[in-house]
Amino acid sequence: MRHFSSLVVLGFLITLCCCRSDFETTASNGDLTFSKDTIYLDTVFSGISSSTYTLKVYNRSKKDVTIPTIKLGKRLNSKYRMTVDGMAGNQGKEFENITLLAKDSLYIFIETTANITDASPSDFLYTDDIEFDSGSRQQKVALVTLIKDAVFLYPEKLSNGKSESISIDGEDTYGFFLNENDPINGNELHFTNQKPYVIYGYAAVPEGKTVIFDAGARVHFHANSGLIVSKEASLKINGTLSNTELLEGEVIFEGDRLEPLYASIPGQWGTVWLQNETKNNIINHLTLKNATIGLLIENNLGNTMSIKNTQIYDCTNYGILAKNAKIEGENIVINRAGRASLACNYGGNYTFTHCTFNNNWNGNSPTSVSLNNYELGATPEVNALTQATFNNCIIYGSYSNHLSLDKKDGASFDYLFNNCLIKFFGATTNPLYQFTTDSSHYNAIILNKDPKFYKAADNNFAIDESSSAFAKGNPVYLIPLDITGTTRSLPPDLGAYQSKTFPKKD
């Protein structure tokens, strides 16, 4: 009986399979529908691969169909490439006899790597089409990409076949020294606003030289890349106030992926590293994004570093990490860093006035301002923090405590907060955090009040008259213009922005 039952079931399955019509398809009749009629692959640099974009193709009919061909309009010469439901086809350009079941869909993934010479000389667009079938049944989806020309800076290939490298902490690192007489690029120590720059590896400023960035310069760093300012060398970033949302006067450092998806992703490149004993460093109107550490500044006590009107966002570890450094900062805004927006470690000498240090990093309870006077493993382990003064500043964020003070005995630890708004819900029994009774370290502190930033999620830290920071500054520390060039009123507002009336939020 068991054998008879098994035979019945087997016969039923065979009959069912014989009756299936899944593989009886008809030719596509030009009635496919698409998730988009044009695919805009966001701006890419010449010779750099784009992200992958998706097109969904639908068969809305009740019949299974075969699409005779799916191909790029420029065929094998196209700079686009695709996969169709995971198939590579002929070099990612041409596909034949693609089955699409009734009421079903398939995915096409598209990428491009094109050079500026491939684009139209009038608008720098590179275009093509995905063609489905041919003749009267042909359907098309347009592909459009804007190609940007750039100056590419990278390590040269050596005669032994290896790439040029530089020494960082005793280890050879993929990098090169900028050359003021480069036979192709000319003066690599002078970054102009004529074309954007794309840097591969670590670009180092030779000892005793100065690297200059003109107003409007755009510098894009590839993964594991950055800028190193060597001993006795100098950094001068000469950004200016911008009058439009294009930030035409700002100097911008960011990653080399231009697609909107990457706009706020941290850790896309390394750091701007000012090594021991750099000198005469000036930063004005710099916007720095997406680094691991925004600015790493070490052992420059002999020369004050000036940082003004600067914004640093979305760094994996720190916005600014200073070790035994000397900095005078005005109108600085930092947000979203995995450990601290500003860290002044291993002592040093610091003055920050009208700055907004915020931290909305998601996870790990990061802080906004961190001060200490030691470094484990260093010789000596402790080092004097001779001054850390914050005037008319905002220190805030999305967690409970956004000020971290960490003192070891054996070296001075001198800090002073004048007219600052600070978020700190921690235990006030710690002698370092006596905000209301310790006048030698704290004066006119506003504790745990919401500054009501306009759109902190979009790195917009402007305030209006409803803010707890409104008109709470001390005129003694006044910086006449805010980060946008607006004249400050008296008494001034705290932070980098002078208050204004906002349009209604979206």
Coordinates of C-alpha atoms in Angstrom, one line a residue:
M1 CA 0.0 0.0 0.0
R2 CA 2.8 2.4 0.8
H3 CA 4.4 1.8 -2.6
F4 CA 1.1 2.4 -4.3
S5 CA 0.7 5.7 -2.4
S6 CA 4.2 6.8 -3.4
L7 CA 3.5 6.0 -7.0
V8 CA 0.3 8.1 -7.0
V9 CA 2.1 11.1 -5.5
L10 CA 4.9 10.7 -8.0
G11 CA 2.5 10.5 -10.9
F12 CA 0.7 13.6 -9.7
L13 CA 3.9 15.6 -9.5
I14 CA 4.9 14.5 -13.0
T15 CA 1.5 15.5 -14.3
L16 CA 1.8 18.9 -12.6
C17 CA 5.2 19.6 -14.0
C18 CA 4.0 18.6 -17.5
C19 CA 1.2 21.1 -17.2
R20 CA 3.4 24.1 -16.2
S21 CA 3.6 26.8 -18.7
D22 CA 6.4 28.8 -17.0
F23 CA 8.9 28.1 -19.8
E24 CA 6.5 28.7 -22.6
T25 CA 7.3 32.4 -23.3
T26 CA 6.3 34.9 -25.9
A27 CA 8.6 37.6 -27.3
S28 CA 8.3 40.9 -25.5
N29 CA 6.0 43.2 -27.4
G30 CA 7.4 46.5 -26.1
D31 CA 5.1 46.8 -23.0
L32 CA 7.8 46.6 -20.3
T33 CA 7.7 49.2 -17.6
F34 CA 10.5 50.6 -15.6
S35 CA 11.2 52.1 -12.2
K36 CA 12.8 55.1 -13.9
D37 CA 12.9 56.4 -17.4
T38 CA 16.3 58.1 -16.8
I39 CA 19.1 56.9 -14.5
Y40 CA 21.2 59.8 -13.2
L41 CA 24.5 58.5 -12.0
D42 CA 25.7 61.3 -9.7
T43 CA 28.8 63.3 -10.5
V44 CA 32.1 61.4 -10.7
F45 CA 35.7 62.4 -11.2
S46 CA 37.4 61.6 -14.4
G47 CA 38.6 58.0 -14.3
I48 CA 37.0 57.1 -10.9
S49 CA 34.2 54.5 -10.8
S50 CA 30.7 55.5 -9.8
S51 CA 28.5 53.9 -7.2
T52 CA 26.1 51.2 -8.4
Y53 CA 22.6 52.3 -9.5
T54 CA 19.5 50.2 -9.8
L55 CA 16.8 49.9 -12.5
K56 CA 13.8 47.6 -12.0
V57 CA 12.1 46.2 -15.1
Y58 CA 8.5 45.0 -14.8
N59 CA 6.4 42.6 -16.8
R60 CA 2.9 43.7 -16.0
S61 CA 1.2 41.2 -18.4
K62 CA -0.2 37.8 -17.6
K63 CA 2.2 36.1 -20.0
D64 CA 5.8 35.0 -19.5
V65 CA 8.0 36.9 -22.0
T66 CA 11.5 36.7 -23.4
I67 CA 13.3 39.9 -24.0
P68 CA 15.4 39.2 -27.1
T69 CA 18.2 41.7 -26.3
I70 CA 19.1 44.1 -23.5
K71 CA 22.1 46.2 -24.5
L72 CA 23.8 49.6 -24.2
G73 CA 23.4 52.0 -27.1
K74 CA 27.1 52.4 -27.6
R75 CA 27.5 48.6 -27.3
L76 CA 31.0 47.5 -26.3
N77 CA 32.3 51.1 -26.6
S78 CA 30.1 52.3 -23.8
K79 CA 31.7 53.5 -20.6
Y80 CA 28.7 52.1 -18.7
R81 CA 28.5 48.5 -17.6
M82 CA 25.6 46.5 -16.1
T83 CA 24.5 43.2 -14.7
V84 CA 21.1 41.8 -15.4
D85 CA 19.6 39.6 -12.7
G86 CA 23.2 38.7 -11.7
M87 CA 24.4 37.9 -15.2
A88 CA 27.4 39.7 -16.7
G89 CA 26.4 39.2 -20.4
N90 CA 29.0 40.2 -23.0
Q91 CA 31.4 42.4 -21.0
G92 CA 28.5 43.9 -19.1
K93 CA 27.2 45.6 -22.3
E94 CA 25.0 43.1 -24.2
F95 CA 22.5 40.4 -23.1
E96 CA 20.3 38.0 -25.1
N97 CA 17.1 36.1 -24.5
I98 CA 16.3 37.3 -20.9
T99 CA 13.2 35.6 -19.5
L100 CA 10.8 37.6 -17.4
L101 CA 7.8 35.8 -15.9
A102 CA 4.3 37.2 -15.8
K103 CA 3.7 39.8 -13.1
D104 CA 7.4 39.6 -12.2
S105 CA 10.4 41.9 -12.4
L106 CA 14.1 41.8 -12.8
Y107 CA 17.0 44.0 -11.6
I108 CA 19.6 45.8 -13.6
F109 CA 22.6 47.3 -11.8
I110 CA 24.6 50.0 -13.6
E111 CA 28.0 51.6 -13.0
T112 CA 30.4 53.8 -15.0
T113 CA 34.0 54.7 -15.2
A114 CA 34.5 57.6 -17.7
N115 CA 37.0 60.2 -18.4
I116 CA 36.5 63.9 -19.1
T117 CA 37.4 63.3 -22.7
D118 CA 34.4 61.0 -23.0
A119 CA 32.0 63.7 -22.0
S120 CA 30.3 66.4 -24.1
P121 CA 32.7 69.4 -24.1
S122 CA 29.8 71.8 -23.7
D123 CA 28.2 70.4 -20.5
F124 CA 30.6 67.6 -19.4
L125 CA 27.8 65.0 -19.5
Y126 CA 28.4 61.5 -20.5
T127 CA 25.2 59.8 -21.8
D128 CA 24.0 56.5 -23.2
D129 CA 20.8 54.3 -23.2
I130 CA 19.8 50.9 -22.2
E131 CA 17.9 49.4 -25.1
F132 CA 15.4 46.7 -24.7
D133 CA 14.7 44.8 -27.9
S134 CA 14.8 46.5 -31.3
G135 CA 12.7 47.9 -34.1
S136 CA 9.1 48.8 -33.4
R137 CA 9.3 47.0 -30.0
Q138 CA 12.4 48.8 -28.8
Q139 CA 12.2 50.6 -25.4
K140 CA 14.9 52.8 -23.9
V141 CA 16.1 54.0 -20.5
A142 CA 18.5 57.0 -20.6
L143 CA 21.8 57.1 -18.6
V144 CA 23.3 60.4 -17.7
T145 CA 26.5 61.1 -15.7
L146 CA 28.3 64.4 -15.0
I147 CA 32.1 64.0 -15.3
K148 CA 34.4 66.4 -13.4
D149 CA 37.9 67.1 -14.5
A150 CA 40.5 67.3 -11.7
V151 CA 44.2 67.5 -10.8
F152 CA 45.2 64.1 -9.6
L153 CA 48.1 63.8 -7.1
Y154 CA 49.5 60.4 -6.2
P155 CA 52.7 58.5 -5.5
E156 CA 54.8 57.7 -8.5
K157 CA 55.8 54.2 -9.6
L158 CA 59.5 53.6 -8.9
S159 CA 62.0 51.8 -11.1
N160 CA 61.8 48.7 -8.9
G161 CA 58.1 48.5 -9.6
K162 CA 57.0 49.6 -6.2
S163 CA 55.1 52.8 -5.4
E164 CA 56.6 55.8 -3.8
S165 CA 56.2 56.0 0.0
I166 CA 57.0 58.2 3.0
S167 CA 57.8 57.3 6.5
I168 CA 55.1 57.8 9.2
D169 CA 56.1 56.9 12.7
G170 CA 58.9 54.8 11.3
E171 CA 56.7 52.8 8.9
D172 CA 56.6 53.2 5.1
T173 CA 53.3 54.5 4.0
Y174 CA 51.8 55.0 0.6
G175 CA 52.5 58.6 0.0
F176 CA 54.7 61.3 -1.6
F177 CA 56.1 64.8 -1.1
L178 CA 54.4 67.7 -2.9
N179 CA 56.7 69.1 -5.5
E180 CA 56.8 72.9 -6.2
N181 CA 58.3 72.1 -9.6
D182 CA 56.4 69.1 -10.8
P183 CA 56.8 68.6 -14.6
I184 CA 53.1 67.9 -15.1
N185 CA 51.2 69.7 -12.3
G186 CA 53.6 72.7 -11.8
N187 CA 53.6 73.9 -8.2
E188 CA 51.9 71.3 -6.1
L189 CA 52.3 73.4 -3.0
H190 CA 49.8 75.9 -4.3
F191 CA 46.2 74.7 -4.5
T192 CA 44.1 77.0 -6.7
N193 CA 40.4 77.1 -7.4
Q194 CA 40.7 76.4 -11.1
K195 CA 40.1 72.6 -10.8
P196 CA 39.3 70.3 -7.9
Y197 CA 42.2 68.1 -6.6
V198 CA 42.0 64.4 -5.9
I199 CA 44.7 63.0 -3.6
Y200 CA 45.7 59.4 -3.4
G201 CA 47.9 58.4 -0.5
Y202 CA 49.4 60.9 1.9
A203 CA 50.6 64.1 0.3
A204 CA 53.4 65.6 2.5
V205 CA 54.7 69.1 2.7
P206 CA 58.5 69.0 2.7
E207 CA 60.4 70.3 5.7
G208 CA 60.7 74.1 5.6
K209 CA 58.1 74.6 2.8
T210 CA 54.6 76.1 2.9
V211 CA 51.5 74.7 1.3
I212 CA 48.8 77.3 0.3
F213 CA 45.2 76.8 -0.5
D214 CA 43.4 79.6 -2.3
A215 CA 39.9 80.7 -1.6
G216 CA 37.5 78.3 -3.3
A217 CA 39.9 75.4 -3.5
R218 CA 38.4 72.0 -3.5
V219 CA 40.4 69.0 -2.3
H220 CA 39.1 65.4 -2.4
F221 CA 40.9 62.6 -0.6
H222 CA 40.7 59.0 -1.6
A223 CA 40.4 56.2 1.0
N224 CA 43.5 56.0 3.3
S225 CA 44.8 59.4 2.1
G226 CA 45.5 62.7 3.7
L227 CA 47.8 65.7 4.1
I228 CA 50.9 65.8 6.2
V229 CA 52.7 69.1 7.2
S230 CA 56.2 68.1 8.1
K231 CA 58.6 69.6 10.7
E232 CA 59.3 73.4 10.1
A233 CA 56.7 73.4 7.3
S234 CA 53.6 75.6 7.2
L235 CA 49.9 75.3 6.3
K236 CA 48.0 78.3 5.0
I237 CA 44.3 77.9 4.2
N238 CA 43.1 81.2 2.8
G239 CA 39.4 80.7 2.5
T240 CA 37.1 83.7 2.4
L241 CA 33.5 84.5 3.3
S242 CA 31.0 83.1 0.8
N243 CA 27.9 84.9 -0.4
T244 CA 25.9 82.0 -1.8
E245 CA 25.1 78.4 -0.9
L246 CA 27.8 77.3 -3.3
L247 CA 30.4 78.3 -0.7
E248 CA 32.5 79.9 -3.4
G249 CA 35.0 81.3 -1.0
E250 CA 35.3 78.4 1.3
V251 CA 38.2 75.9 1.1
I252 CA 36.6 72.4 1.3
F253 CA 38.4 69.1 2.2
E254 CA 36.3 65.9 1.8
G255 CA 36.3 62.4 0.3
D256 CA 36.3 61.7 -3.4
R257 CA 32.9 60.1 -3.6
L258 CA 30.6 62.9 -4.8
E259 CA 27.3 61.0 -4.7
P260 CA 24.8 62.4 -2.1
L261 CA 24.8 59.0 -0.3
Y262 CA 28.4 59.7 0.8
A263 CA 27.8 63.3 2.0
S264 CA 27.8 62.5 5.7
I265 CA 29.5 59.1 5.9
P266 CA 32.6 59.4 8.2
G267 CA 36.0 57.8 7.8
Q268 CA 36.3 58.1 4.0
W269 CA 39.8 59.4 4.3
G270 CA 42.6 59.9 6.9
T271 CA 43.5 63.2 8.3
V272 CA 45.3 66.6 8.0
W273 CA 48.3 65.9 10.2
L274 CA 50.5 68.8 11.5
Q275 CA 53.6 67.0 12.8
N276 CA 56.0 68.2 15.5
E277 CA 57.2 71.8 15.2
T278 CA 55.2 73.0 12.3
K279 CA 55.0 76.8 12.3
N280 CA 53.0 79.8 11.1
N281 CA 49.9 77.7 10.5
I282 CA 46.7 79.6 9.5
I283 CA 43.3 78.2 8.7
N284 CA 40.5 80.4 7.7
H285 CA 37.1 79.5 6.2
L286 CA 37.8 75.7 5.9
T287 CA 35.0 73.1 5.7
L288 CA 36.4 69.6 6.5
K289 CA 34.2 66.5 6.2
N290 CA 34.2 62.7 6.4
A291 CA 37.7 62.2 7.8
T292 CA 39.0 59.7 10.4
I293 CA 40.5 62.6 12.3
G294 CA 39.8 66.1 10.9
L295 CA 42.9 68.0 12.2
L296 CA 45.7 66.2 14.1
I297 CA 48.0 68.8 15.6
E298 CA 51.1 67.7 17.6
N299 CA 53.8 69.5 19.6
N300 CA 53.7 73.0 18.1
L301 CA 53.8 75.0 21.4
G302 CA 56.5 77.3 20.0
N303 CA 54.1 78.6 17.3
T304 CA 50.5 79.5 17.8
M305 CA 48.1 77.9 15.3
S306 CA 45.2 80.1 14.2
I307 CA 41.9 78.4 13.3
K308 CA 39.1 80.7 12.3
N309 CA 35.6 80.4 10.7
T310 CA 36.1 76.6 10.3
Q311 CA 33.5 73.8 10.2
I312 CA 34.4 70.1 10.8
Y313 CA 31.8 67.4 10.5
D314 CA 31.4 63.6 10.5
C315 CA 34.8 62.3 11.6
T316 CA 35.2 58.7 12.8
N317 CA 37.4 59.6 15.9
Y318 CA 38.0 63.3 16.4
G319 CA 37.1 66.6 14.7
I320 CA 40.3 68.2 16.2
L321 CA 42.8 66.2 18.1
A322 CA 45.6 68.4 19.6
K323 CA 48.5 67.0 21.5
N324 CA 50.7 69.4 23.4
A325 CA 49.7 72.1 20.9
K326 CA 49.1 75.8 20.9
I327 CA 45.8 76.9 19.2
E328 CA 43.8 80.1 19.1
G329 CA 40.4 79.3 17.7
E330 CA 37.5 81.6 16.7
N331 CA 34.1 80.8 15.2
I332 CA 34.8 77.1 15.0
V333 CA 31.9 74.6 14.6
I334 CA 32.4 70.8 15.0
N335 CA 29.8 68.1 15.0
R336 CA 29.6 64.3 14.9
A337 CA 32.8 62.6 16.0
G338 CA 33.1 59.1 17.3
R339 CA 35.2 60.0 20.4
A340 CA 35.3 63.8 20.8
S341 CA 34.6 66.8 18.6
L342 CA 37.5 68.6 20.2
A343 CA 40.2 66.8 22.2
C344 CA 43.1 68.7 23.7
N345 CA 45.3 65.9 25.0
Y346 CA 48.8 65.7 26.6
G347 CA 48.7 69.3 27.8
G348 CA 49.2 72.4 25.7
N349 CA 47.9 75.9 25.4
Y350 CA 44.4 76.7 24.0
T351 CA 42.0 79.5 23.6
F352 CA 38.7 79.1 21.9
T353 CA 36.2 82.0 21.6
H354 CA 32.7 82.0 20.1
C355 CA 32.9 78.3 19.1
T356 CA 30.2 75.7 18.9
F357 CA 31.3 72.2 19.9
N358 CA 28.5 69.8 19.5
N359 CA 28.4 66.0 19.1
N360 CA 25.4 64.1 17.7
W361 CA 27.4 61.0 16.9
N362 CA 25.2 57.9 17.1
G363 CA 26.6 55.5 19.7
N364 CA 29.4 55.1 22.2
S365 CA 28.5 58.2 24.2
P366 CA 31.1 60.5 22.7
T367 CA 31.8 63.9 24.1
S368 CA 32.1 67.4 22.6
V369 CA 35.2 68.8 24.5
S370 CA 37.8 66.6 26.1
L371 CA 40.9 67.9 28.1
N372 CA 43.7 65.9 29.7
N373 CA 47.3 66.4 30.7
Y374 CA 48.8 63.0 30.0
E375 CA 49.4 60.3 27.3
L376 CA 49.9 56.7 28.2
G377 CA 53.2 55.3 27.1
A378 CA 54.7 58.8 26.4
T379 CA 57.9 60.1 28.0
P380 CA 57.1 61.9 30.2
E381 CA 53.6 60.5 30.7
V382 CA 52.2 63.7 32.0
N383 CA 52.5 67.1 30.4
A384 CA 51.4 70.6 31.4
L385 CA 48.1 71.9 30.3
T386 CA 49.1 75.5 30.8
Q387 CA 45.9 77.0 29.5
A388 CA 42.5 75.8 28.1
T389 CA 40.2 78.8 28.0
F390 CA 36.8 78.8 26.4
N391 CA 35.0 82.1 26.0
N392 CA 31.4 82.6 24.8
C393 CA 31.2 79.0 23.6
I394 CA 28.5 76.3 23.4
I395 CA 29.4 72.7 24.4
Y396 CA 26.4 70.5 23.7
G397 CA 25.2 67.3 22.1
S398 CA 22.8 64.4 22.2
Y399 CA 24.1 62.6 25.2
S400 CA 24.2 63.5 28.9
N401 CA 27.7 64.7 29.4
H402 CA 29.6 66.7 26.7
L403 CA 32.6 67.9 28.8
S404 CA 35.3 65.5 29.8
L405 CA 38.2 66.7 32.1
D406 CA 40.8 64.1 33.0
K407 CA 43.7 65.2 35.2
K408 CA 46.8 63.3 36.4
D409 CA 49.0 64.6 39.1
G410 CA 52.5 65.7 38.2
A411 CA 51.7 68.4 35.7
S412 CA 49.5 71.5 35.7
F413 CA 45.9 71.3 34.5
D414 CA 44.6 74.9 34.0
Y415 CA 41.2 75.3 32.5
L416 CA 38.7 78.2 32.4
F417 CA 35.2 78.5 31.0
N418 CA 33.8 82.0 30.7
N419 CA 30.2 82.6 29.7
C420 CA 29.7 79.1 28.2
L421 CA 26.6 76.9 27.7
I422 CA 27.6 73.4 28.8
K423 CA 25.6 70.1 28.8
F424 CA 26.7 68.0 31.8
F425 CA 24.3 65.9 33.8
G426 CA 27.1 63.9 35.6
A427 CA 27.9 63.8 39.3
T428 CA 28.8 67.3 40.5
T429 CA 30.8 65.9 43.5
N430 CA 33.8 65.7 41.2
P431 CA 36.0 68.8 42.1
L432 CA 36.7 69.3 38.4
Y433 CA 33.1 70.1 37.6
Q434 CA 32.0 72.7 40.2
F435 CA 30.2 74.9 37.6
T436 CA 28.5 77.2 40.1
T437 CA 31.0 77.5 43.0
D438 CA 34.4 77.3 41.4
S439 CA 35.0 80.8 40.1
S440 CA 38.6 80.1 39.3
H441 CA 37.5 77.7 36.6
Y442 CA 33.9 78.6 35.7
N443 CA 32.2 82.0 35.3
A444 CA 28.6 82.7 34.2
I445 CA 27.9 79.1 33.1
I446 CA 24.6 78.1 31.6
L447 CA 24.1 74.5 32.5
N448 CA 22.0 72.0 30.7
K449 CA 19.8 74.5 28.8
D450 CA 18.8 73.7 25.2
P451 CA 20.5 76.1 22.7
K452 CA 17.7 75.2 20.2
F453 CA 19.9 74.9 17.1
Y454 CA 18.0 75.4 13.9
K455 CA 18.8 72.0 12.3
A456 CA 21.6 70.2 14.1
A457 CA 20.9 67.0 12.1
D458 CA 21.9 69.0 9.0
N459 CA 24.9 70.6 10.7
N460 CA 23.1 73.9 10.9
F461 CA 23.9 75.4 14.4
A462 CA 22.4 78.8 14.0
I463 CA 20.1 80.0 16.8
D464 CA 17.3 82.5 17.3
E465 CA 16.0 84.6 20.2
S466 CA 14.4 81.6 21.8
S467 CA 17.8 80.0 22.4
S468 CA 19.3 79.8 25.9
A469 CA 22.5 81.1 24.3
F470 CA 20.8 84.3 23.1
A471 CA 22.6 87.5 24.3
K472 CA 24.4 85.5 27.1
G473 CA 28.0 86.3 25.9
N474 CA 30.4 88.6 27.6
P475 CA 31.4 91.6 25.4
V476 CA 34.9 91.4 26.7
Y477 CA 35.5 88.3 24.5
L478 CA 33.6 89.7 21.5
I479 CA 34.6 88.5 18.0
P480 CA 32.8 91.3 15.9
L481 CA 31.7 89.0 13.1
D482 CA 30.2 85.5 13.3
I483 CA 31.1 82.6 11.1
T484 CA 28.8 83.8 8.4
G485 CA 30.2 87.4 8.5
T486 CA 27.1 88.7 10.4
T487 CA 27.9 91.5 12.9
R488 CA 27.4 90.4 16.4
S489 CA 25.1 92.4 18.7
L490 CA 25.8 93.5 22.3
P491 CA 25.7 91.5 24.4
P492 CA 26.7 88.8 21.9
D493 CA 25.2 85.4 21.6
L494 CA 27.1 82.3 22.6
G495 CA 28.6 80.1 19.9
A496 CA 29.8 80.7 16.4
Y497 CA 26.5 82.1 15.1
Q498 CA 24.8 85.4 15.7
S499 CA 21.0 84.8 16.2
K500 CA 18.6 85.5 13.4
T501 CA 14.9 84.9 12.5
F502 CA 14.4 81.5 10.8
P503 CA 12.0 80.6 8.1
K504 CA 9.5 77.9 9.2
K505 CA 11.1 74.5 9.5
D506 CA 10.2 71.8 7.0

